[in-house]
Amino acid sequence: MNSISQYPIFPANCKSLLCKHLSKEVFKQLKDIISPNGYSLYDVINSGIVNIDSGIGVYAGDSESYQLFAPLFDPIIEDYHGFKASDKHLSNLNPNDLNASNPDDDNQYIISTRIRVARNLATYPLGPAISKNQRNEIEKLVSETLLSLTAELAGSYYPLKTMTKEIQNQLIEDHFLFKAGDRFLEASGLNRDWPDGRGIYHNNDKTFLVWINEEDQMRIISMQAGGDIKATFTRLSSAIAEIEKNISFAYSEHLGYISSCPSNLGTAMRASVHIKLPKLANNMNVFKDITDEYHLQIRGIHGEHSETVDAVFDISNKRRLGVTEVDCVQDMYDGVVKLIEIEKSLKI
Ligand code: ADP
Ligand code: CIR
């Protein structure tokens, strides 16, 4: 069992939510707590201690972690999502409630659209605290469920263990597969026993994909070329409903879908476009004002913590908790409409 007895010293330039909210008092209150799956304060905070440049810096080992370590998680959740400990989360995955006609019909700006949700199983601990056997059981159950899907969702499962390096690298390069060796996940315990129990399921067209046992036990993904955000959401929504016929997801009335990183709680949804904005790239202040106003996050095109290439940006919703799935996609859609409008109006 991992434990920590001394209050950690953070460098002066540390900006993570962990160093902002882990006071000496909170540390003292939590340092001897152990969750039912053996997850301790050391495990909760190790990623943010090892990675001083973390934005958040904490991970949960099980649903219970969010209650047991609430004096640390609650202020972090409130800070990131603007969601209070007394608030309730609501889900709405109905594509008919989304108002989103393609904002870029002639394919000038949007290269691709991707919407993913994280899901974990109701009857297992989360990835950071799971055993090798439990992880393998999940791989079996989830892959068997996926292999029973039909029509557009029908596809094959590819375990990471038996995949060649060439195929793995190509899938990563093409934005379909997770990267190996993420240092934030490594320090949280999420990469234990790698690559055992991990893999990817996808349909023939690679428009419906599921990552198994990466940061969360499932990342359910719908993606396609161009800017048809509604079609992407509709596919995702029906895939989730099909999977849920066989698998119960971890869900709480308060926090919504339970994820290992608090940034994903609630809808666990990230709806993004890869969009080419060369003029806004020259006017980063204007760009950031718009993304702040529409609650959007800017990432590079090779995933989180990557840089942008050729003025193509990954633009996604930042809010995930206390808003519905429809709200998340609507945030992204409304912001993208604005970004395209301003990009068109800029001279250089
Ligand atoms: P996640 O979205 O799962 O939180 P990442 O930011 O690491 O994690 O992205 C995972 C992968 O999905 C990366 O390869 C990234 O380039 C790709 N991706 C994200 N959004 C899009 C998009 N709109 N079109 C194509 N690929 C995308
Ligand atoms: C961090 O704290 O930076 C990493 N653990 C990743 C956090 C998740 N990303 C995010 O900001 N949405």
Short mmCIF file of C-alpha atoms and ligand atoms in Angstrom, two decimals:
data_model
loop_
_atom_site.label_atom_id
_atom_site.label_comp_id
_atom_site.label_asym_id
_atom_site.label_seq_id
_atom_site.Cartn_x
_atom_site.Cartn_y
_atom_site.Cartn_z
CA MET A 1 0.00 0.00 0.00
CA ASN A 2 1.34 3.46 -0.93
CA SER A 3 1.32 6.18 1.70
CA ILE A 4 2.55 9.73 2.20
CA SER A 5 3.33 11.21 5.60
CA GLN A 6 4.96 14.57 4.77
CA TYR A 7 3.15 17.52 3.22
CA PRO A 8 4.59 17.82 -0.34
CA ILE A 9 6.61 20.91 -1.27
CA PHE A 10 5.43 22.40 -4.59
CA PRO A 11 7.74 24.69 -6.58
CA ALA A 12 6.70 28.37 -6.76
CA ASN A 13 5.78 28.09 -10.46
CA CYS A 14 3.32 25.21 -9.90
CA LYS A 15 -0.13 26.11 -11.29
CA SER A 16 -2.02 22.83 -10.90
CA LEU A 17 -5.37 22.66 -9.14
CA LEU A 18 -3.71 20.14 -6.81
CA CYS A 19 -1.18 22.62 -5.45
CA LYS A 20 -3.88 25.31 -5.31
CA HIS A 21 -6.26 23.21 -3.21
CA LEU A 22 -4.09 20.82 -1.16
CA SER A 23 -3.68 22.93 1.98
CA LYS A 24 -1.78 21.58 5.00
CA GLU A 25 -5.13 21.15 6.80
CA VAL A 26 -6.65 19.12 3.95
CA PHE A 27 -3.48 17.03 3.75
CA LYS A 28 -3.65 16.24 7.49
CA GLN A 29 -7.33 15.37 7.25
CA LEU A 30 -6.83 12.92 4.32
CA LYS A 31 -3.38 11.42 4.70
CA ASP A 32 -4.45 8.21 6.45
CA ILE A 33 -7.61 7.51 4.46
CA ILE A 34 -7.70 4.34 2.33
CA SER A 35 -10.54 3.55 -0.09
CA PRO A 36 -12.19 0.08 -0.21
CA ASN A 37 -9.92 -0.73 -3.17
CA GLY A 38 -6.72 0.28 -1.34
CA TYR A 39 -6.42 3.77 -2.92
CA SER A 40 -4.67 6.32 -0.70
CA LEU A 41 -3.96 10.07 -0.74
CA TYR A 42 -0.51 9.21 -2.17
CA ASP A 43 -2.23 7.56 -5.16
CA VAL A 44 -4.68 10.46 -5.59
CA ILE A 45 -1.94 13.11 -5.80
CA ASN A 46 1.13 11.30 -7.16
CA SER A 47 0.56 12.33 -10.80
CA GLY A 48 0.48 16.01 -9.85
CA ILE A 49 3.55 15.64 -7.65
CA VAL A 50 5.63 13.88 -10.31
CA ASN A 51 4.27 16.16 -13.09
CA ILE A 52 4.55 19.68 -11.76
CA ASP A 53 3.15 21.05 -15.04
CA SER A 54 -0.19 19.22 -14.51
CA GLY A 55 -3.32 21.28 -15.06
CA ILE A 56 -5.21 19.28 -12.46
CA GLY A 57 -2.88 16.68 -10.93
CA VAL A 58 -5.26 14.19 -9.24
CA TYR A 59 -6.93 10.88 -10.15
CA ALA A 60 -9.61 8.76 -8.43
CA GLY A 61 -9.13 5.01 -7.90
CA ASP A 62 -12.81 4.23 -7.45
CA SER A 63 -16.19 5.97 -7.13
CA GLU A 64 -15.68 6.02 -3.35
CA SER A 65 -12.51 8.15 -3.77
CA TYR A 66 -14.69 11.13 -4.75
CA GLN A 67 -16.48 10.92 -1.37
CA LEU A 68 -13.59 9.87 0.87
CA PHE A 69 -11.21 12.51 -0.50
CA ALA A 70 -13.96 15.12 -1.05
CA PRO A 71 -12.13 17.90 0.85
CA LEU A 72 -9.60 17.80 -2.01
CA PHE A 73 -11.75 16.68 -4.96
CA ASP A 74 -14.72 19.04 -4.31
CA PRO A 75 -12.79 22.33 -4.59
CA ILE A 76 -10.90 20.98 -7.62
CA ILE A 77 -14.20 19.98 -9.27
CA GLU A 78 -15.74 23.36 -8.42
CA ASP A 79 -12.71 25.20 -9.78
CA TYR A 80 -12.56 23.21 -13.05
CA HIS A 81 -16.30 22.83 -13.80
CA GLY A 82 -17.89 25.62 -11.75
CA PHE A 83 -19.95 22.85 -10.12
CA LYS A 84 -20.70 22.92 -6.39
CA ALA A 85 -20.83 19.96 -3.99
CA SER A 86 -24.60 20.59 -3.61
CA ASP A 87 -25.29 20.63 -7.40
CA LYS A 88 -26.89 17.76 -9.39
CA HIS A 89 -25.87 16.51 -12.80
CA LEU A 90 -28.38 15.82 -15.63
CA SER A 91 -27.86 13.75 -18.77
CA ASN A 92 -29.39 14.31 -22.23
CA LEU A 93 -28.06 12.34 -25.17
CA ASN A 94 -31.01 13.04 -27.49
CA PRO A 95 -29.64 14.28 -30.86
CA ASN A 96 -33.06 15.81 -31.69
CA ASP A 97 -32.36 18.45 -29.02
CA LEU A 98 -29.16 19.57 -30.74
CA ASN A 99 -29.30 22.61 -32.99
CA ALA A 100 -26.29 22.12 -35.24
CA SER A 101 -26.44 22.20 -39.03
CA ASN A 102 -23.01 21.79 -40.64
CA PRO A 103 -21.17 25.12 -40.02
CA ASP A 104 -18.76 24.50 -42.90
CA ASP A 105 -20.70 22.93 -45.78
CA ASP A 106 -18.00 23.58 -48.36
CA ASN A 107 -15.25 22.03 -46.19
CA GLN A 108 -13.03 25.11 -46.01
CA TYR A 109 -12.17 25.03 -42.32
CA ILE A 110 -13.23 21.85 -40.51
CA ILE A 111 -11.08 18.82 -41.28
CA SER A 112 -12.78 16.35 -38.98
CA THR A 113 -15.23 16.02 -36.11
CA ARG A 114 -14.85 13.68 -33.13
CA ILE A 115 -17.05 13.18 -30.08
CA ARG A 116 -16.05 10.82 -27.30
CA VAL A 117 -17.35 9.85 -23.91
CA ALA A 118 -15.53 8.08 -21.12
CA ARG A 119 -17.27 5.19 -19.38
CA ASN A 120 -16.31 2.91 -16.49
CA LEU A 121 -18.06 -0.21 -15.28
CA ALA A 122 -20.34 0.05 -12.26
CA THR A 123 -19.00 -3.12 -10.61
CA TYR A 124 -15.21 -2.54 -10.79
CA PRO A 125 -12.72 -0.05 -9.33
CA LEU A 126 -11.41 2.60 -11.75
CA GLY A 127 -8.21 1.97 -13.74
CA PRO A 128 -5.72 3.46 -11.23
CA ALA A 129 -6.76 0.90 -8.56
CA ILE A 130 -7.70 -2.10 -10.67
CA SER A 131 -5.94 -5.49 -10.56
CA LYS A 132 -4.53 -7.19 -13.65
CA ASN A 133 -7.24 -9.88 -13.48
CA GLN A 134 -10.04 -7.36 -13.17
CA ARG A 135 -8.65 -5.41 -16.13
CA ASN A 136 -8.56 -8.56 -18.24
CA GLU A 137 -12.15 -9.42 -17.22
CA ILE A 138 -13.26 -5.99 -18.38
CA GLU A 139 -11.43 -6.39 -21.69
CA LYS A 140 -13.27 -9.67 -22.27
CA LEU A 141 -16.72 -8.39 -21.33
CA VAL A 142 -16.41 -5.13 -23.28
CA SER A 143 -14.87 -6.65 -26.41
CA GLU A 144 -17.51 -9.42 -26.50
CA THR A 145 -20.27 -6.84 -26.19
CA LEU A 146 -18.79 -4.75 -28.99
CA LEU A 147 -18.34 -7.77 -31.25
CA SER A 148 -22.09 -8.41 -30.99
CA LEU A 149 -22.94 -4.99 -32.50
CA THR A 150 -24.45 -4.92 -35.98
CA ALA A 151 -24.96 -2.70 -39.05
CA GLU A 152 -22.83 0.51 -39.05
CA LEU A 153 -21.38 -0.32 -35.60
CA ALA A 154 -20.15 -3.83 -36.55
CA GLY A 155 -16.37 -4.19 -36.45
CA SER A 156 -13.34 -5.98 -35.01
CA TYR A 157 -11.33 -5.85 -31.80
CA TYR A 158 -7.54 -5.38 -31.91
CA PRO A 159 -5.67 -6.09 -28.63
CA LEU A 160 -2.60 -3.88 -28.18
CA LYS A 161 -0.53 -6.89 -27.13
CA THR A 162 -0.71 -8.56 -30.54
CA MET A 163 -0.66 -5.40 -32.67
CA THR A 164 2.49 -4.69 -34.71
CA LYS A 165 4.39 -1.47 -33.92
CA GLU A 166 3.75 -0.26 -37.50
CA ILE A 167 -0.03 -0.62 -37.21
CA GLN A 168 -0.01 0.89 -33.73
CA ASN A 169 2.00 3.93 -34.90
CA GLN A 170 -0.17 4.39 -37.98
CA LEU A 171 -3.37 4.31 -35.91
CA ILE A 172 -1.89 6.90 -33.53
CA GLU A 173 -0.69 9.10 -36.40
CA ASP A 174 -4.18 8.94 -37.98
CA HIS A 175 -5.77 10.06 -34.66
CA PHE A 176 -7.60 6.78 -34.03
CA LEU A 177 -5.58 5.25 -31.17
CA PHE A 178 -4.27 6.45 -27.79
CA LYS A 179 -0.53 7.03 -27.35
CA ALA A 180 1.60 4.82 -25.11
CA GLY A 181 3.64 6.10 -22.18
CA ASP A 182 1.62 9.17 -21.11
CA ARG A 183 3.59 10.45 -18.08
CA PHE A 184 0.46 11.77 -16.32
CA LEU A 185 -1.23 8.37 -16.53
CA GLU A 186 2.02 6.58 -15.69
CA ALA A 187 2.32 8.35 -12.33
CA SER A 188 -1.34 7.69 -11.49
CA GLY A 189 -0.90 3.92 -11.84
CA LEU A 190 -3.05 3.77 -14.99
CA ASN A 191 -0.28 2.23 -17.13
CA ARG A 192 0.36 -0.81 -14.90
CA ASP A 193 0.76 -4.13 -16.79
CA TRP A 194 0.85 -2.27 -20.15
CA PRO A 195 -0.05 -3.42 -22.82
CA ASP A 196 -2.07 -6.27 -21.25
CA GLY A 197 -5.83 -5.80 -21.31
CA ARG A 198 -5.71 -2.75 -23.61
CA GLY A 199 -6.98 -2.52 -27.16
CA ILE A 200 -9.15 -0.82 -29.73
CA TYR A 201 -12.40 -1.85 -31.39
CA HIS A 202 -13.46 -0.14 -34.60
CA ASN A 203 -15.92 -0.50 -37.46
CA ASN A 204 -14.70 -0.80 -41.05
CA ASP A 205 -14.91 2.92 -41.79
CA LYS A 206 -13.26 3.91 -38.47
CA THR A 207 -16.22 6.17 -37.71
CA PHE A 208 -17.07 4.26 -34.52
CA LEU A 209 -14.21 3.30 -32.19
CA VAL A 210 -13.86 2.15 -28.60
CA TRP A 211 -10.63 2.29 -26.60
CA ILE A 212 -10.52 -0.37 -23.89
CA ASN A 213 -8.67 0.12 -20.58
CA GLU A 214 -6.74 3.29 -21.32
CA GLU A 215 -7.42 6.24 -18.96
CA ASP A 216 -10.95 4.95 -18.54
CA GLN A 217 -12.26 1.43 -19.11
CA MET A 218 -14.08 2.62 -22.21
CA ARG A 219 -13.65 5.62 -24.43
CA ILE A 220 -16.56 5.47 -26.88
CA ILE A 221 -15.76 7.53 -29.96
CA SER A 222 -17.68 8.68 -33.03
CA MET A 223 -15.68 10.52 -35.68
CA GLN A 224 -15.78 11.42 -39.34
CA ALA A 225 -14.21 13.73 -41.92
CA GLY A 226 -15.77 17.20 -42.27
CA GLY A 227 -18.08 19.21 -40.01
CA ASP A 228 -21.31 17.24 -39.69
CA ILE A 229 -21.42 17.51 -35.92
CA LYS A 230 -25.03 16.32 -35.62
CA ALA A 231 -24.41 13.09 -37.57
CA THR A 232 -21.34 12.42 -35.39
CA PHE A 233 -23.40 12.93 -32.21
CA THR A 234 -26.30 10.80 -33.49
CA ARG A 235 -23.97 7.84 -34.17
CA LEU A 236 -22.40 8.17 -30.71
CA SER A 237 -25.72 8.38 -28.98
CA SER A 238 -27.08 5.21 -30.60
CA ALA A 239 -23.83 3.31 -29.97
CA ILE A 240 -23.95 4.18 -26.25
CA ALA A 241 -27.57 2.97 -26.04
CA GLU A 242 -26.61 -0.35 -27.68
CA ILE A 243 -23.63 -0.93 -25.35
CA GLU A 244 -25.72 -0.05 -22.30
CA LYS A 245 -28.04 -2.97 -23.04
CA ASN A 246 -25.22 -5.25 -21.84
CA ILE A 247 -23.01 -3.14 -19.55
CA SER A 248 -23.87 -0.99 -16.51
CA PHE A 249 -21.81 2.18 -16.33
CA ALA A 250 -20.60 3.80 -13.09
CA TYR A 251 -22.93 6.79 -12.53
CA SER A 252 -23.82 9.02 -9.61
CA GLU A 253 -26.75 11.45 -9.26
CA HIS A 254 -24.29 14.09 -8.13
CA LEU A 255 -21.26 13.58 -10.39
CA GLY A 256 -22.81 11.89 -13.44
CA TYR A 257 -20.60 9.35 -15.22
CA ILE A 258 -17.63 8.51 -12.99
CA SER A 259 -14.20 8.92 -14.57
CA SER A 260 -10.67 8.51 -13.24
CA CYS A 261 -9.77 12.17 -13.94
CA PRO A 262 -12.11 14.76 -12.39
CA SER A 263 -12.00 16.80 -15.62
CA ASN A 264 -14.15 14.14 -17.30
CA LEU A 265 -16.90 13.78 -14.68
CA GLY A 266 -20.53 14.37 -15.61
CA THR A 267 -21.02 13.87 -19.32
CA ALA A 268 -17.43 12.57 -19.69
CA MET A 269 -17.76 14.07 -23.14
CA ARG A 270 -15.23 15.84 -25.33
CA ALA A 271 -16.69 17.06 -28.62
CA SER A 272 -14.03 18.44 -30.94
CA VAL A 273 -13.22 19.57 -34.42
CA HIS A 274 -9.85 19.75 -36.09
CA ILE A 275 -10.12 23.15 -37.71
CA LYS A 276 -7.74 25.22 -39.82
CA LEU A 277 -7.63 28.84 -38.63
CA PRO A 278 -4.46 30.53 -40.00
CA LYS A 279 -5.64 34.10 -39.37
CA LEU A 280 -6.80 33.49 -35.83
CA ALA A 281 -3.45 31.73 -35.26
CA ASN A 282 -1.86 35.15 -35.92
CA ASN A 283 -4.28 36.80 -33.50
CA MET A 284 -4.10 34.55 -30.46
CA ASN A 285 -5.66 37.17 -28.15
CA VAL A 286 -8.81 37.32 -30.26
CA PHE A 287 -8.77 33.51 -30.55
CA LYS A 288 -8.52 33.02 -26.76
CA ASP A 289 -11.27 35.59 -26.05
CA ILE A 290 -13.67 33.60 -28.23
CA THR A 291 -12.69 30.21 -26.78
CA ASP A 292 -13.13 31.61 -23.24
CA GLU A 293 -16.53 33.10 -24.07
CA TYR A 294 -17.81 29.81 -25.51
CA HIS A 295 -16.21 27.58 -22.82
CA LEU A 296 -13.83 25.92 -25.27
CA GLN A 297 -10.41 24.36 -24.90
CA ILE A 298 -7.65 24.62 -27.53
CA ARG A 299 -5.40 21.57 -27.98
CA GLY A 300 -2.77 20.60 -30.56
CA ILE A 301 -3.78 18.06 -33.19
CA HIS A 302 -1.91 15.13 -31.70
CA GLY A 303 -3.96 15.07 -28.52
CA GLU A 304 -3.71 16.61 -25.12
CA HIS A 305 -0.42 18.33 -24.28
CA SER A 306 0.58 18.37 -28.00
CA GLU A 307 1.41 21.43 -30.13
CA THR A 308 -0.53 22.62 -33.14
CA VAL A 309 0.64 21.97 -36.72
CA ASP A 310 0.00 24.22 -39.78
CA ALA A 311 -2.57 26.35 -37.91
CA VAL A 312 -4.88 23.33 -37.43
CA PHE A 313 -6.31 23.31 -33.89
CA ASP A 314 -8.30 20.85 -31.83
CA ILE A 315 -11.23 22.88 -30.45
CA SER A 316 -13.47 21.20 -27.86
CA ASN A 317 -15.93 21.86 -25.06
CA LYS A 318 -14.33 22.50 -21.68
CA ARG A 319 -17.44 22.12 -19.49
CA ARG A 320 -18.49 18.52 -18.88
CA LEU A 321 -20.23 18.47 -15.49
CA GLY A 322 -23.51 20.21 -14.60
CA VAL A 323 -24.31 20.55 -18.30
CA THR A 324 -25.91 17.88 -20.52
CA GLU A 325 -24.25 16.08 -23.44
CA VAL A 326 -26.37 18.20 -25.80
CA ASP A 327 -25.04 21.35 -24.05
CA CYS A 328 -21.43 20.14 -24.48
CA VAL A 329 -21.84 19.66 -28.23
CA GLN A 330 -23.82 22.91 -28.50
CA ASP A 331 -20.96 24.81 -26.73
CA MET A 332 -18.51 23.44 -29.27
CA TYR A 333 -20.84 24.08 -32.23
CA ASP A 334 -21.70 27.68 -31.25
CA GLY A 335 -18.02 28.50 -30.62
CA VAL A 336 -16.94 26.98 -33.93
CA VAL A 337 -19.57 29.03 -35.81
CA LYS A 338 -18.13 32.16 -34.15
CA LEU A 339 -14.52 31.19 -34.87
CA ILE A 340 -15.31 30.66 -38.57
CA GLU A 341 -17.15 34.01 -38.72
CA ILE A 342 -14.17 35.88 -37.21
CA GLU A 343 -11.60 33.95 -39.27
CA LYS A 344 -13.48 35.08 -42.43
CA SER A 345 -13.48 38.71 -41.26
CA LEU A 346 -9.75 38.98 -40.40
CA LYS A 347 -7.33 40.51 -42.94
CA ILE A 348 -4.16 38.74 -41.77
P1 ADP B 1 -9.29 12.50 -25.60
O1 ADP B 1 -10.08 13.23 -26.60
O2 ADP B 1 -9.59 11.04 -25.67
O3 ADP B 1 -9.42 13.11 -24.25
P2 ADP B 1 -6.73 13.33 -26.80
O4 ADP B 1 -6.82 14.81 -26.69
O5 ADP B 1 -5.42 12.71 -26.44
O6 ADP B 1 -7.73 12.56 -25.87
O7 ADP B 1 -7.13 12.92 -28.28
C1 ADP B 1 -7.11 11.58 -28.67
C2 ADP B 1 -6.89 11.46 -30.15
O8 ADP B 1 -8.02 11.94 -30.86
C3 ADP B 1 -5.70 12.25 -30.67
O9 ADP B 1 -5.01 11.48 -31.62
C4 ADP B 1 -6.34 13.43 -31.33
O10 ADP B 1 -5.55 13.97 -32.38
C5 ADP B 1 -7.61 12.81 -31.88
N1 ADP B 1 -8.65 13.80 -32.15
C6 ADP B 1 -9.26 14.62 -31.27
N2 ADP B 1 -10.18 15.38 -31.86
C7 ADP B 1 -10.16 15.05 -33.19
C8 ADP B 1 -10.89 15.49 -34.33
N3 ADP B 1 -11.85 16.42 -34.26
N4 ADP B 1 -10.57 14.91 -35.53
C9 ADP B 1 -9.62 13.95 -35.62
N5 ADP B 1 -8.92 13.50 -34.57
C10 ADP B 1 -9.18 14.04 -33.37
C1 CIR B 2 -3.22 17.14 -15.92
O1 CIR B 2 -3.54 17.35 -14.74
O2 CIR B 2 -2.77 18.01 -16.68
C2 CIR B 2 -3.38 15.74 -16.46
N1 CIR B 2 -3.63 14.84 -15.36
C3 CIR B 2 -4.53 15.69 -17.45
C4 CIR B 2 -5.77 16.42 -17.02
C5 CIR B 2 -6.95 16.23 -17.94
N2 CIR B 2 -7.08 17.21 -18.90
C6 CIR B 2 -7.80 18.35 -18.92
O3 CIR B 2 -7.35 19.43 -18.57
N3 CIR B 2 -9.00 18.27 -19.41
#
